[in-house]
XYZ file of C-alpha atoms in Angstrom:
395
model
C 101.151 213.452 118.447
C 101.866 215.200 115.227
C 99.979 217.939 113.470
C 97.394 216.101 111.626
C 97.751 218.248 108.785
C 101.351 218.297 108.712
C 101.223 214.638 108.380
C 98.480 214.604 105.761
C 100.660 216.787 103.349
C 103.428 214.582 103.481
C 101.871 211.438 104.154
C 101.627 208.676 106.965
C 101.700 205.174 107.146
C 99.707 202.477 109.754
C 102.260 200.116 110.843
C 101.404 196.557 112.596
C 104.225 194.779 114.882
C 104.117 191.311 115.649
C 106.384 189.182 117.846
C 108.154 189.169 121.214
C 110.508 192.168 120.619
C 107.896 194.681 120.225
C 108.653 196.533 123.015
C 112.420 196.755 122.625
C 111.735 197.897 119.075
C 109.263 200.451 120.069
C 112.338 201.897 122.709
C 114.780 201.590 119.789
C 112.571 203.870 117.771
C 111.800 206.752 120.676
C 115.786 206.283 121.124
C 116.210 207.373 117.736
C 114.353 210.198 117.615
C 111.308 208.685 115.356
C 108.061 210.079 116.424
C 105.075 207.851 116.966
C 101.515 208.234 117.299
C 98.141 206.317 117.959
C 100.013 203.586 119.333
C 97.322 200.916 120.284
C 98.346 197.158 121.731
C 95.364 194.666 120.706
C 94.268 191.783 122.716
C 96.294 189.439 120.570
C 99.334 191.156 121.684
C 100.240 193.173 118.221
C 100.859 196.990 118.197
C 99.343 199.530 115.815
C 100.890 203.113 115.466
C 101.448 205.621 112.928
C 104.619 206.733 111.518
C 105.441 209.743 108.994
C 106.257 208.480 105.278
C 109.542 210.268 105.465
C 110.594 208.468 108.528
C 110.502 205.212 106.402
C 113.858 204.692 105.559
C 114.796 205.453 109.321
C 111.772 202.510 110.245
C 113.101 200.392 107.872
C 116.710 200.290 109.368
C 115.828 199.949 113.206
C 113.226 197.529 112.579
C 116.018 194.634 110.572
C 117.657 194.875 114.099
C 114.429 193.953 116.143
C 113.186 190.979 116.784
C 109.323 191.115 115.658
C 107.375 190.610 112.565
C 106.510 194.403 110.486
C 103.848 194.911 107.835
C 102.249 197.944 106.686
C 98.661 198.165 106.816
C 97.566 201.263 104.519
C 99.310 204.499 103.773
C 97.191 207.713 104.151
C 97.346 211.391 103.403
C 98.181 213.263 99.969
C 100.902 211.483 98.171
C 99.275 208.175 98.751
C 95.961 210.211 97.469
C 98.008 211.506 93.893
C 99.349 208.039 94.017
C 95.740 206.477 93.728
C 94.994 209.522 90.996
C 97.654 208.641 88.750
C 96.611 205.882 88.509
C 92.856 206.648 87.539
C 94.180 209.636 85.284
C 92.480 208.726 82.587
C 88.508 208.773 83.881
C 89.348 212.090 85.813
C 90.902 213.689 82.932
C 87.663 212.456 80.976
C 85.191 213.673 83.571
C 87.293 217.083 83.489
C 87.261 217.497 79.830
C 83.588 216.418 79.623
C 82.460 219.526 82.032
C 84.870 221.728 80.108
C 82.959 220.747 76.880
C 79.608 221.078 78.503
C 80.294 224.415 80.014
C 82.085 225.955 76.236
C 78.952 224.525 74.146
C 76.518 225.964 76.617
C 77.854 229.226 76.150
C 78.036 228.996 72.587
C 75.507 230.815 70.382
C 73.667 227.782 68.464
C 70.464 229.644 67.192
C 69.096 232.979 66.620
C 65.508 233.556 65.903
C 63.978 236.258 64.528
C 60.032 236.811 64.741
C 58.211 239.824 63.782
C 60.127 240.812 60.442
C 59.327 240.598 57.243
C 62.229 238.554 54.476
C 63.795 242.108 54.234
C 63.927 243.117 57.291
C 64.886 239.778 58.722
C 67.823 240.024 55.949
C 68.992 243.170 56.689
C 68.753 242.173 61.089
C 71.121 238.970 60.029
C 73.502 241.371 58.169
C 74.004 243.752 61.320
C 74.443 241.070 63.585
C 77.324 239.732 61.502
C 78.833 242.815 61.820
C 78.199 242.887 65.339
C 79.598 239.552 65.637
C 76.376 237.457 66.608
C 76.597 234.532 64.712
C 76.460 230.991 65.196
C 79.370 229.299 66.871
C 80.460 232.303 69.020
C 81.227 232.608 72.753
C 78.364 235.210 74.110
C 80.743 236.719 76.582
C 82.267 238.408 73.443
C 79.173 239.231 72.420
C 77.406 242.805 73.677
C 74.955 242.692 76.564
C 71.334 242.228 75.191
C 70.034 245.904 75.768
C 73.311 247.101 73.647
C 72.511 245.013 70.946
C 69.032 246.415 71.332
C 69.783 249.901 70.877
C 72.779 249.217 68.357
C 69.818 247.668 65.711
C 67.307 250.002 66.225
C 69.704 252.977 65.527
C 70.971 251.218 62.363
C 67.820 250.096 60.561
C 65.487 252.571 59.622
C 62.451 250.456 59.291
C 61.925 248.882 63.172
C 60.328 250.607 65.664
C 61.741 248.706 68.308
C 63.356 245.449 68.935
C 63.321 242.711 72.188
C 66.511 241.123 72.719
C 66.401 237.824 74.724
C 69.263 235.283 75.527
C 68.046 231.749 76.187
C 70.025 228.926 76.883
C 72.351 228.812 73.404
C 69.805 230.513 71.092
C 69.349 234.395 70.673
C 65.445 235.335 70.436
C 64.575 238.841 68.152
C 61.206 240.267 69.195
C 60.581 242.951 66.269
C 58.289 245.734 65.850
C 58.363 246.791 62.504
C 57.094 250.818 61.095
C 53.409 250.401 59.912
C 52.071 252.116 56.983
C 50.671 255.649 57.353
C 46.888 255.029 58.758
C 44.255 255.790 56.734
C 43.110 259.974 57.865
C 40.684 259.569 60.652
C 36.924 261.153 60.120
C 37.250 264.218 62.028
C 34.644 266.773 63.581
C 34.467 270.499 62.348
C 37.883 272.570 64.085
C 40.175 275.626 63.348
C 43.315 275.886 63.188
C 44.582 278.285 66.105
C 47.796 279.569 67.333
C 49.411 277.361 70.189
C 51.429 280.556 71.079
C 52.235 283.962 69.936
C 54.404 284.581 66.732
C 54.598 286.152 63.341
C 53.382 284.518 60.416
C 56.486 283.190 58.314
C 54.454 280.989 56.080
C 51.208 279.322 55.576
C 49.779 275.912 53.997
C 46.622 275.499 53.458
C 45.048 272.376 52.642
C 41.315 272.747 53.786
C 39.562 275.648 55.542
C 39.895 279.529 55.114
C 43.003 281.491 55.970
C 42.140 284.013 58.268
C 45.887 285.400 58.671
C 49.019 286.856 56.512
C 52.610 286.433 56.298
C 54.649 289.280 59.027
C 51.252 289.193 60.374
C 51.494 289.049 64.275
C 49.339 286.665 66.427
C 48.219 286.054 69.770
C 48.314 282.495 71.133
C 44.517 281.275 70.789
C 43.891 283.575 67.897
C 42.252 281.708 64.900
C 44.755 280.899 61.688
C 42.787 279.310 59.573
C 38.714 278.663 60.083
C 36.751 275.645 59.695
C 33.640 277.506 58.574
C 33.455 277.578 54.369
C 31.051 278.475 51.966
C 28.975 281.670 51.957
C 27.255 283.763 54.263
C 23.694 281.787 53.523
C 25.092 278.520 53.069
C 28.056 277.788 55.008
C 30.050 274.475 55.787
C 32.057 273.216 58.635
C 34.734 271.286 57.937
C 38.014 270.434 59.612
C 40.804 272.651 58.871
C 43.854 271.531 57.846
C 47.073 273.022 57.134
C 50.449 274.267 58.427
C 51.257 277.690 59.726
C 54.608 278.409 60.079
C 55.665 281.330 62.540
C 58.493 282.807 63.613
C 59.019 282.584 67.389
C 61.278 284.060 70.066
C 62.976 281.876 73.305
C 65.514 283.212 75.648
C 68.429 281.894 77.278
C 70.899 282.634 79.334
C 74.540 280.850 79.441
C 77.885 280.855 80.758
C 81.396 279.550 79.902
C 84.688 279.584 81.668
C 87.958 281.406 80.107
C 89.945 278.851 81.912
C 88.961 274.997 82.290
C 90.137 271.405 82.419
C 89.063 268.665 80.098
C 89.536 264.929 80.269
C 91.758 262.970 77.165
C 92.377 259.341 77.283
C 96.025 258.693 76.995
C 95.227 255.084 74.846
C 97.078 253.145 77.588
C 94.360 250.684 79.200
C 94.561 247.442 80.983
C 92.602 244.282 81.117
C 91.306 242.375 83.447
C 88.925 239.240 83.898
C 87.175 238.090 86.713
C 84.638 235.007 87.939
C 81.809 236.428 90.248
C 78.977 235.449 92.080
C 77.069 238.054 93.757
C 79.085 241.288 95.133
C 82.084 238.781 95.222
C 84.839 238.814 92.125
C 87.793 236.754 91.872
C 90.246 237.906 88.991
C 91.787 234.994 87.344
C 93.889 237.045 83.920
C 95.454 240.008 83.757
C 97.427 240.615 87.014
C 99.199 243.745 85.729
C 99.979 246.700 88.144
C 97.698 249.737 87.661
C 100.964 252.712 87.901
C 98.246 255.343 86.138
C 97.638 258.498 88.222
C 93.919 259.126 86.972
C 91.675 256.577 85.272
C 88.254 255.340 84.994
C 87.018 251.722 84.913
C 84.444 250.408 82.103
C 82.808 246.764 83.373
C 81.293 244.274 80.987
C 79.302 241.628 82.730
C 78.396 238.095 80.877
C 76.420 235.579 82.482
C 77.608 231.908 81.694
C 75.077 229.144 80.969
C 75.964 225.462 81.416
C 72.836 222.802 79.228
C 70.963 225.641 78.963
C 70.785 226.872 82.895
C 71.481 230.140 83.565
C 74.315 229.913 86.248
C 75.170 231.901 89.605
C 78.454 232.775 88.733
C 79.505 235.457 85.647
C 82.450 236.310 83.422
C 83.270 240.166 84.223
C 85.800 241.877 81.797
C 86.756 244.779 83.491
C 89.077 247.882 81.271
C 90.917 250.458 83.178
C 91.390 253.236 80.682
C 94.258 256.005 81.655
C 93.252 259.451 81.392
C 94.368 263.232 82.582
C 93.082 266.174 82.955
C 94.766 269.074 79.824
C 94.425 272.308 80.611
C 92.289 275.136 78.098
C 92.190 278.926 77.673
C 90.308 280.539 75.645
C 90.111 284.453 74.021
C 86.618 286.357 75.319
C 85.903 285.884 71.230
C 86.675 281.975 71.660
C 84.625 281.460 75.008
C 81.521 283.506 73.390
C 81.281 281.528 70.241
C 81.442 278.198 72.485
C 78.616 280.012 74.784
C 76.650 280.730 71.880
C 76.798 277.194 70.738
C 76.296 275.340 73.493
C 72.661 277.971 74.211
C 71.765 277.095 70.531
C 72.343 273.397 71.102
C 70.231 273.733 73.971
C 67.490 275.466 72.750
C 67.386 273.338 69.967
C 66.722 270.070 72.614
C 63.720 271.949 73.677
C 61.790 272.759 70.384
C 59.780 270.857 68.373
C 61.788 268.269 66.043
C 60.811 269.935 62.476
C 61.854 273.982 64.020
C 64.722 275.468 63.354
C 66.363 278.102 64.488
C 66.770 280.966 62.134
C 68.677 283.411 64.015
C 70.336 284.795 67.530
C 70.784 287.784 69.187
C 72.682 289.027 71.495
C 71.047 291.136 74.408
C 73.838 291.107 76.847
C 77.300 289.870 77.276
C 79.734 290.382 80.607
C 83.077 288.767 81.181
C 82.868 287.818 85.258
C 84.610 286.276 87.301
C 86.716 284.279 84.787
C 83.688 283.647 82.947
C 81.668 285.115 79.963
C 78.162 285.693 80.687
C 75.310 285.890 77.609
C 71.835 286.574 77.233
C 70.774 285.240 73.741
C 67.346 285.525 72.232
C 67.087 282.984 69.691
C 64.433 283.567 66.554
C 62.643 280.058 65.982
C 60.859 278.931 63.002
C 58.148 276.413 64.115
C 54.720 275.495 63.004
C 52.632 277.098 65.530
C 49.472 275.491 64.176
C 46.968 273.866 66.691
C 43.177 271.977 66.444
C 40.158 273.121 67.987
C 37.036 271.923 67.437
C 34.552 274.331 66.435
C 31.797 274.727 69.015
C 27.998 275.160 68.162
C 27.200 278.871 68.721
C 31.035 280.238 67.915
């Protein structure tokens, strides 16, 4: 018997014999080197078997010799399948292209709603997601993922607090939280105005209370700036201070940075590629081109796809594979202490308050070691070092 497979691919035919010279056609055909299969004899006498659909022609020529009756019940396997296809072309083709509609306009952006924003705000929302290209009409697996369109609008308009970004089905929902008006000054109980930590005074602003301190005046931490207590001796009046007092502050840091070292450049060569995925499984299906870099990094963009509004299993990956190499750097001991010094200020500055500044550095020590240069900096801060505390009965 034949492979079944084999004979699937290229096709296979049922053949029926009738007639007294069956069997001498049957010998004829094993003679010849045709090869058949299933051969069944029914009670009426006729023989079933199969034969290959390239064997045909050779069929067709023994069997004029024989004397029996031949018909050809069905054919089977692919080309009589692509046969029956061709001729319903048209309703698959339909069925195809109606999917292939269905799946495009379900991951289409038809609607984007906006809720929480005033006319202006709304206006100015619409205007950065043109420019983001969120509109209606495109494909949202060119848009950016939902948290990056998040952060994008909340770093580029001034007057949100924070926004929710929500994909559903075709339409794009905007959750905003808009800045509220300064709140009305709360009613508070009698306090002073202490030091939250030791300093000289650099300046002082006093809206309500009595200054109790100078400018260059040095201060403990806990040490009363400003009191709550006004009025005279006979007659005095608690009230809460309020005010700023400004002092100058010291922190101290040490850093290191190499003579020597290696940074990472992108070269601008990249290539693309694009995959279908369902779970930890990707299949790439564009961009087949042979990765001949020596260093790189990857960058991967995930979309989900949507098809009448249902989220499906499967997602559109874009996947970049950006060259890079490593350059080599030397600097002077001048070069590597300037960088040193930078990169301390730039880290004390991440660890005081947002409205200090730093007024000035010093260097206490410096060392070159072991390739590197070695700096203790104390860094002169001016902060407002000015702190509530309610005023006690009996102080």
């Amino acid at each position: 018997m034949k492979n079944q497979w084999l004979t699937f691919i290229t096709g296979r035919v049922l053949v029926k014999a009738e007639g007294k010279g069956i069997e001498r056609l049957i010998n004829r055909l094993a003679q010849s080197g045709l090869i058949m299969w299933k051969v069944k004899k029914q009670k009426s006498g006729d023989v079933l078997f199969f034969i290959a659909l390239p064997d045909l022609p050779k069929f067709r020529n023994a069997a004029r010799k024989a004397d029996c009756s031949i018909s050809f019940i069905r054919g089977e396997g692919l080309p009589f399948i692509l046969k029956r296809t061709q001729r319903n072309s048209g309703f698959l083709v339909g069925i195809v292209l109606f999917f292939l509609i269905a799946f495009m306009l379900s991951n289409v952006t038809w609607g984007i709603e906006i809720k929480g924003a005033d006319p202006e705000t709304e206006h100015k929302i619409r205007k950065e997601l043109t420019q983001l290209g969120i509109r209606v009409g495109t494909f949202h697996m060119l848009n950016d993922k939902p948290d990056v369109i998040q952060q994008k609008l909340t770093d580029r308009i001034d007057n949100i607090t924070w926004v929710g970004v929500e994909l559903k089905g075709t339409t794009f929902h905007f959750n905003v939280v808009q800045k509220n008006e300064p709140k009305k000054p709360e009613l508070k109980s009698p306090s002073n105005i202490v030091a939250k930590k030791k300093a000289v005074i650099a300046d002082l602003f006093v809206e309500k209370g009595k200054p109790l301190v100078k400018i260059n005046q040095y201060v403990e931490k806990g040490q009363v700036l400003v009191s709550g207590v006004i009025g005279s001796d006979d007659k005095p009046k608690l009230v809460s201070a309020t005010g700023e007092v400004w002092g100058i502050t010291w922190y101290n840091t040490k850093v290191e940075f190499p003579l020597k070292s290696h940074f990472q450049v992108y070269s601008g060569e990249e290539i693309r590629r694009h995959y279908i995925g369902a779970g930890k499984i990707s299949i790439p299906f564009w961009g087949f081109k042979r990765i001949n870099f020596k260093q790189y990094e990857i960058e991967t963009i995930d979309h989900d796809l949507f098809f009448l509004g249902w989220k499906l299993p499967i997602k559109y990956s874009e996947r970049t594979i950006r060259e890079n190499e490593k350059m080599p750097r030397s600097l002077t001991k001048d070069e590597a202490m300037a960088a040193a010094i930078e990169l301390a200020r730039r880290d004390v500055e991440n660890n005081i308050p947002a409205d200090a500044r730093v007024d000035r550095e010093y260097i206490l020590q410096q060392e070159v070691d072991n390739g590197k240069v070695k700096l203790s900096i104390n860094f002169q801060v001016i902060e407002n070092i000015a702190e509530e505390r309610p005023i006690i009965q009996g102080d």
